Amino acid sequence: MIQMPVTRALPMPNAAQPPSPVSPGRQRRHTLPASEFRPLSPQDAASVFEIEREAFLSVSGECPLYLDDVRHFLSLCPELSLGWFEEGRLVAFIIGSLWDEDKLSAEALTRHKPQGTAVHIHVLAVHRTFRQQGKGSVLLWRYMQHLRSLPCVRRAVLMCQDFLVPFYQRCGFEVRGPCDITLGALSFVEMQCPVRGHASMRRNSGC
């Protein structure tokens, strides 16, 4: 323009009830979780960029982040990313970085400012086969809840084109005005959302 994995303790076996035997001819299979949210890593960069390229190049001709940029941010601040995986497959993601000024500038497109208190959301994208299912708004809601667990973060900021403004408004963001950043003929609107207090938003707010 992130919910952290939960480690669950395995239940202790019940001595009075031994494990059920595996019936003949059947093998135990290790299955992937049906749905998982976790921060991304540099190893996810290729999958991230594949989704992003398809989502943005066909619409605007520009990608918010190119492959090297994706690797850059996922190396510097993976905790400010969030991926949604279904059966091990990446279906949607957000990538952010810290920013330390009141408004976004061109420098915000490539920099991570560790002392910043604003998270700049660079990109939110959903795989084409999973669009129109509400996944973008659910992922953004989870991301904002994750940001609440980071003491340094006070707000989230982003830039988007006009047609996306209603989506982000439904998700709790407010318009700040025209963004100072332009890319060729493309202009953007800058939006922000306070992180504190965001938990009061309804998850099913319609976004």
mmCIF file of C-alpha atoms in Angstrom:
data_model
loop_
_atom_site.group_PDB
_atom_site.id
_atom_site.type_symbol
_atom_site.label_atom_id
_atom_site.label_comp_id
_atom_site.label_asym_id
_atom_site.label_seq_id
_atom_site.Cartn_x
_atom_site.Cartn_y
_atom_site.Cartn_z
ATOM 1 C CA MET A 1 0.000 0.000 0.000
ATOM 2 C CA ILE A 2 -0.690 -10.349 11.374
ATOM 3 C CA GLN A 3 -2.205 -13.096 14.303
ATOM 4 C CA MET A 4 0.746 -15.012 15.538
ATOM 5 C CA PRO A 5 0.758 -18.796 15.370
ATOM 6 C CA VAL A 6 -0.603 -20.351 18.538
ATOM 7 C CA THR A 7 1.242 -23.247 20.089
ATOM 8 C CA ARG A 8 -1.165 -25.707 21.633
ATOM 9 C CA ALA A 9 -0.090 -28.218 24.268
ATOM 10 C CA LEU A 10 -0.760 -31.801 23.301
ATOM 11 C CA PRO A 11 -3.127 -33.610 25.664
ATOM 12 C CA MET A 12 -1.559 -36.275 27.841
ATOM 13 C CA PRO A 13 -2.629 -39.785 26.911
ATOM 14 C CA ASN A 14 -5.270 -41.321 29.130
ATOM 15 C CA ALA A 15 -3.849 -44.495 30.647
ATOM 16 C CA ALA A 16 -7.333 -45.930 30.975
ATOM 17 C CA GLN A 17 -8.063 -45.411 27.289
ATOM 18 C CA PRO A 18 -5.244 -46.467 24.981
ATOM 19 C CA PRO A 19 -5.117 -44.874 21.523
ATOM 20 C CA SER A 20 -7.509 -46.380 19.019
ATOM 21 C CA PRO A 21 -5.731 -48.836 16.776
ATOM 22 C CA VAL A 22 -5.307 -48.043 13.121
ATOM 23 C CA SER A 23 -7.464 -50.381 11.113
ATOM 24 C CA PRO A 24 -5.673 -52.676 8.630
ATOM 25 C CA GLY A 25 -4.930 -51.048 5.329
ATOM 26 C CA ARG A 26 -5.199 -47.521 6.731
ATOM 27 C CA GLN A 27 -2.235 -45.239 7.338
ATOM 28 C CA ARG A 28 -2.199 -42.229 9.607
ATOM 29 C CA ARG A 29 -1.785 -39.067 7.553
ATOM 30 C CA HIS A 30 -0.367 -35.767 8.723
ATOM 31 C CA THR A 31 -2.880 -33.171 7.601
ATOM 32 C CA LEU A 32 -2.345 -29.436 7.261
ATOM 33 C CA PRO A 33 -4.645 -27.098 9.190
ATOM 34 C CA ALA A 34 -7.711 -26.155 7.160
ATOM 35 C CA SER A 35 -7.120 -22.451 7.848
ATOM 36 C CA GLU A 36 -4.085 -20.780 9.407
ATOM 37 C CA PHE A 37 -2.998 -17.179 9.959
ATOM 38 C CA ARG A 38 0.691 -16.540 10.522
ATOM 39 C CA PRO A 39 3.411 -13.960 9.835
ATOM 40 C CA LEU A 40 5.187 -14.420 6.531
ATOM 41 C CA SER A 41 8.866 -15.197 6.012
ATOM 42 C CA PRO A 42 11.270 -14.577 3.121
ATOM 43 C CA GLN A 43 10.541 -18.157 2.014
ATOM 44 C CA ASP A 44 6.970 -17.035 1.262
ATOM 45 C CA ALA A 45 8.110 -14.201 -1.019
ATOM 46 C CA ALA A 46 7.574 -15.985 -4.339
ATOM 47 C CA SER A 47 4.008 -16.990 -3.446
ATOM 48 C CA VAL A 48 3.307 -13.478 -2.197
ATOM 49 C CA PHE A 49 4.546 -11.841 -5.367
ATOM 50 C CA GLU A 50 2.642 -14.242 -7.611
ATOM 51 C CA ILE A 51 -0.643 -13.183 -5.977
ATOM 52 C CA GLU A 52 0.303 -9.505 -5.914
ATOM 53 C CA ARG A 53 1.411 -9.376 -9.542
ATOM 54 C CA GLU A 54 -1.848 -10.864 -10.773
ATOM 55 C CA ALA A 55 -3.948 -8.624 -8.519
ATOM 56 C CA PHE A 56 -2.312 -5.299 -9.319
ATOM 57 C CA LEU A 57 -0.646 -5.393 -12.726
ATOM 58 C CA SER A 58 -3.934 -6.147 -14.476
ATOM 59 C CA VAL A 59 -5.642 -3.199 -12.749
ATOM 60 C CA SER A 60 -3.081 -0.427 -12.411
ATOM 61 C CA GLY A 61 0.017 -1.652 -14.211
ATOM 62 C CA GLU A 62 2.030 -1.177 -11.005
ATOM 63 C CA CYS A 63 2.805 -3.416 -8.038
ATOM 64 C CA PRO A 64 3.031 -1.856 -4.563
ATOM 65 C CA LEU A 65 5.993 -4.153 -3.903
ATOM 66 C CA TYR A 66 8.153 -6.073 -6.335
ATOM 67 C CA LEU A 67 9.830 -9.363 -5.462
ATOM 68 C CA ASP A 68 13.005 -7.810 -4.035
ATOM 69 C CA ASP A 69 10.880 -5.395 -1.972
ATOM 70 C CA VAL A 70 8.813 -8.276 -0.616
ATOM 71 C CA ARG A 71 11.965 -10.115 0.461
ATOM 72 C CA HIS A 72 13.331 -6.890 1.934
ATOM 73 C CA PHE A 73 10.355 -6.266 4.234
ATOM 74 C CA LEU A 74 9.848 -9.906 5.143
ATOM 75 C CA SER A 75 13.493 -10.001 6.263
ATOM 76 C CA LEU A 76 13.395 -6.719 8.203
ATOM 77 C CA CYS A 77 9.960 -6.859 9.840
ATOM 78 C CA PRO A 78 8.164 -10.183 9.319
ATOM 79 C CA GLU A 79 6.072 -9.486 12.435
ATOM 80 C CA LEU A 80 4.301 -6.741 10.483
ATOM 81 C CA SER A 81 3.031 -9.194 7.887
ATOM 82 C CA LEU A 82 0.177 -11.669 7.979
ATOM 83 C CA GLY A 83 -0.615 -14.522 5.638
ATOM 84 C CA TRP A 84 -3.805 -16.534 5.402
ATOM 85 C CA PHE A 85 -3.130 -20.148 4.456
ATOM 86 C CA GLU A 86 -5.722 -22.774 3.587
ATOM 87 C CA GLU A 87 -4.421 -26.340 3.617
ATOM 88 C CA GLY A 88 -0.901 -24.944 3.325
ATOM 89 C CA ARG A 89 -1.670 -22.673 0.366
ATOM 90 C CA LEU A 90 -1.304 -18.893 0.648
ATOM 91 C CA VAL A 91 -4.635 -17.307 -0.269
ATOM 92 C CA ALA A 92 -4.288 -13.738 1.062
ATOM 93 C CA PHE A 93 -1.689 -11.551 2.753
ATOM 94 C CA ILE A 94 -0.770 -8.159 4.181
ATOM 95 C CA ILE A 95 2.715 -6.659 4.361
ATOM 96 C CA GLY A 96 3.536 -3.625 6.487
ATOM 97 C CA SER A 97 6.490 -1.713 7.908
ATOM 98 C CA LEU A 98 6.995 0.968 10.549
ATOM 99 C CA TRP A 99 6.871 4.641 9.636
ATOM 100 C CA ASP A 100 7.835 7.637 11.779
ATOM 101 C CA GLU A 101 6.259 10.681 10.126
ATOM 102 C CA ASP A 102 2.765 12.142 10.173
ATOM 103 C CA LYS A 103 2.146 11.604 6.458
ATOM 104 C CA LEU A 104 3.444 9.130 3.931
ATOM 105 C CA SER A 105 6.179 10.195 1.547
ATOM 106 C CA ALA A 106 8.028 8.435 -1.258
ATOM 107 C CA GLU A 107 10.561 7.196 1.292
ATOM 108 C CA ALA A 108 7.794 5.175 2.973
ATOM 109 C CA LEU A 109 7.573 2.923 -0.083
ATOM 110 C CA THR A 110 10.973 1.364 0.595
ATOM 111 C CA ARG A 111 11.903 2.101 4.210
ATOM 112 C CA HIS A 112 11.249 0.452 7.560
ATOM 113 C CA LYS A 113 11.683 2.907 10.452
ATOM 114 C CA PRO A 114 12.140 0.786 13.614
ATOM 115 C CA GLN A 115 11.413 3.771 15.889
ATOM 116 C CA GLY A 116 8.135 4.569 14.155
ATOM 117 C CA THR A 117 4.712 4.302 15.775
ATOM 118 C CA ALA A 118 2.681 3.988 12.572
ATOM 119 C CA VAL A 119 2.414 0.813 10.517
ATOM 120 C CA HIS A 120 2.394 1.545 6.813
ATOM 121 C CA ILE A 121 0.320 -1.141 5.109
ATOM 122 C CA HIS A 122 2.062 -1.559 1.777
ATOM 123 C CA VAL A 123 -0.220 -4.151 0.271
ATOM 124 C CA LEU A 124 -3.263 -6.312 0.929
ATOM 125 C CA ALA A 125 -3.997 -8.891 -1.769
ATOM 126 C CA VAL A 126 -6.204 -11.958 -2.178
ATOM 127 C CA HIS A 127 -5.640 -14.812 -4.628
ATOM 128 C CA ARG A 128 -7.977 -14.515 -7.593
ATOM 129 C CA THR A 129 -9.824 -17.775 -6.859
ATOM 130 C CA PHE A 130 -10.673 -16.591 -3.323
ATOM 131 C CA ARG A 131 -11.950 -13.089 -4.089
ATOM 132 C CA GLN A 132 -15.494 -11.889 -3.466
ATOM 133 C CA GLN A 133 -15.635 -14.096 -0.359
ATOM 134 C CA GLY A 134 -14.916 -11.452 2.280
ATOM 135 C CA LYS A 135 -11.391 -12.705 2.893
ATOM 136 C CA GLY A 136 -9.785 -9.281 2.520
ATOM 137 C CA SER A 137 -11.854 -7.745 5.304
ATOM 138 C CA VAL A 138 -11.400 -10.741 7.627
ATOM 139 C CA LEU A 139 -7.641 -10.670 7.094
ATOM 140 C CA LEU A 140 -7.484 -6.928 7.728
ATOM 141 C CA TRP A 141 -9.529 -7.328 10.938
ATOM 142 C CA ARG A 142 -7.128 -10.005 12.187
ATOM 143 C CA TYR A 143 -4.140 -7.867 11.223
ATOM 144 C CA MET A 144 -5.451 -4.911 13.202
ATOM 145 C CA GLN A 145 -5.998 -7.146 16.224
ATOM 146 C CA HIS A 146 -2.409 -8.332 15.927
ATOM 147 C CA LEU A 147 -1.133 -4.747 15.810
ATOM 148 C CA ARG A 148 -2.825 -4.132 19.155
ATOM 149 C CA SER A 149 -0.359 -6.606 20.689
ATOM 150 C CA LEU A 150 2.613 -4.472 19.591
ATOM 151 C CA PRO A 151 3.129 -1.754 22.243
ATOM 152 C CA CYS A 152 4.894 0.677 19.910
ATOM 153 C CA VAL A 153 2.116 0.822 17.298
ATOM 154 C CA ARG A 154 -0.412 3.649 17.552
ATOM 155 C CA ARG A 155 -2.025 3.690 14.108
ATOM 156 C CA ALA A 156 -2.097 2.044 10.704
ATOM 157 C CA VAL A 157 -1.757 4.102 7.530
ATOM 158 C CA LEU A 158 -2.110 3.265 3.858
ATOM 159 C CA MET A 159 -2.544 4.760 0.411
ATOM 160 C CA CYS A 160 -5.115 3.488 -2.051
ATOM 161 C CA GLN A 161 -6.945 4.442 -5.208
ATOM 162 C CA ASP A 162 -10.348 6.105 -5.015
ATOM 163 C CA PHE A 163 -12.356 2.978 -5.780
ATOM 164 C CA LEU A 164 -10.940 1.216 -2.680
ATOM 165 C CA VAL A 165 -11.816 4.002 -0.227
ATOM 166 C CA PRO A 166 -15.284 2.589 0.659
ATOM 167 C CA PHE A 167 -13.790 -0.819 1.441
ATOM 168 C CA TYR A 168 -11.283 0.624 3.896
ATOM 169 C CA GLN A 169 -13.862 2.961 5.419
ATOM 170 C CA ARG A 170 -16.071 -0.029 6.212
ATOM 171 C CA CYS A 171 -13.042 -1.568 7.921
ATOM 172 C CA GLY A 172 -12.571 1.432 10.211
ATOM 173 C CA PHE A 173 -10.145 3.617 8.239
ATOM 174 C CA GLU A 174 -10.734 7.318 7.698
ATOM 175 C CA VAL A 175 -9.659 9.535 4.812
ATOM 176 C CA ARG A 176 -6.835 11.960 5.537
ATOM 177 C CA GLY A 177 -6.835 13.532 2.094
ATOM 178 C CA PRO A 178 -4.819 13.239 -1.110
ATOM 179 C CA CYS A 179 -1.581 11.311 -0.703
ATOM 180 C CA ASP A 180 1.666 13.117 -1.466
ATOM 181 C CA ILE A 181 2.857 10.060 -3.403
ATOM 182 C CA THR A 182 2.075 9.571 -7.086
ATOM 183 C CA LEU A 183 3.184 6.791 -9.424
ATOM 184 C CA GLY A 184 3.150 7.960 -13.012
ATOM 185 C CA ALA A 185 -0.418 8.998 -13.743
ATOM 186 C CA LEU A 186 -1.763 7.256 -10.638
ATOM 187 C CA SER A 187 -2.826 9.318 -7.633
ATOM 188 C CA PHE A 188 -3.850 8.002 -4.232
ATOM 189 C CA VAL A 189 -5.864 8.758 -1.120
ATOM 190 C CA GLU A 190 -4.153 8.505 2.255
ATOM 191 C CA MET A 191 -6.126 6.769 5.017
ATOM 192 C CA GLN A 192 -5.484 5.863 8.624
ATOM 193 C CA CYS A 193 -6.986 3.895 11.485
ATOM 194 C CA PRO A 194 -6.087 4.117 15.191
ATOM 195 C CA VAL A 195 -4.880 0.798 16.535
ATOM 196 C CA ARG A 196 -6.007 1.379 20.112
ATOM 197 C CA GLY A 197 -9.742 0.915 20.342
ATOM 198 C CA HIS A 198 -9.960 -1.022 17.087
ATOM 199 C CA ALA A 199 -11.043 -4.141 18.996
ATOM 200 C CA SER A 200 -14.423 -2.511 19.568
ATOM 201 C CA MET A 201 -15.178 -2.779 15.850
ATOM 202 C CA ARG A 202 -17.506 -5.576 14.926
ATOM 203 C CA ARG A 203 -15.788 -8.343 13.047
ATOM 204 C CA ASN A 204 -18.794 -8.692 10.777
ATOM 205 C CA SER A 205 -18.954 -4.985 10.024
ATOM 206 C CA GLY A 206 -19.740 -5.685 6.387
ATOM 207 C CA CYS A 207 -16.288 -5.040 4.998
#
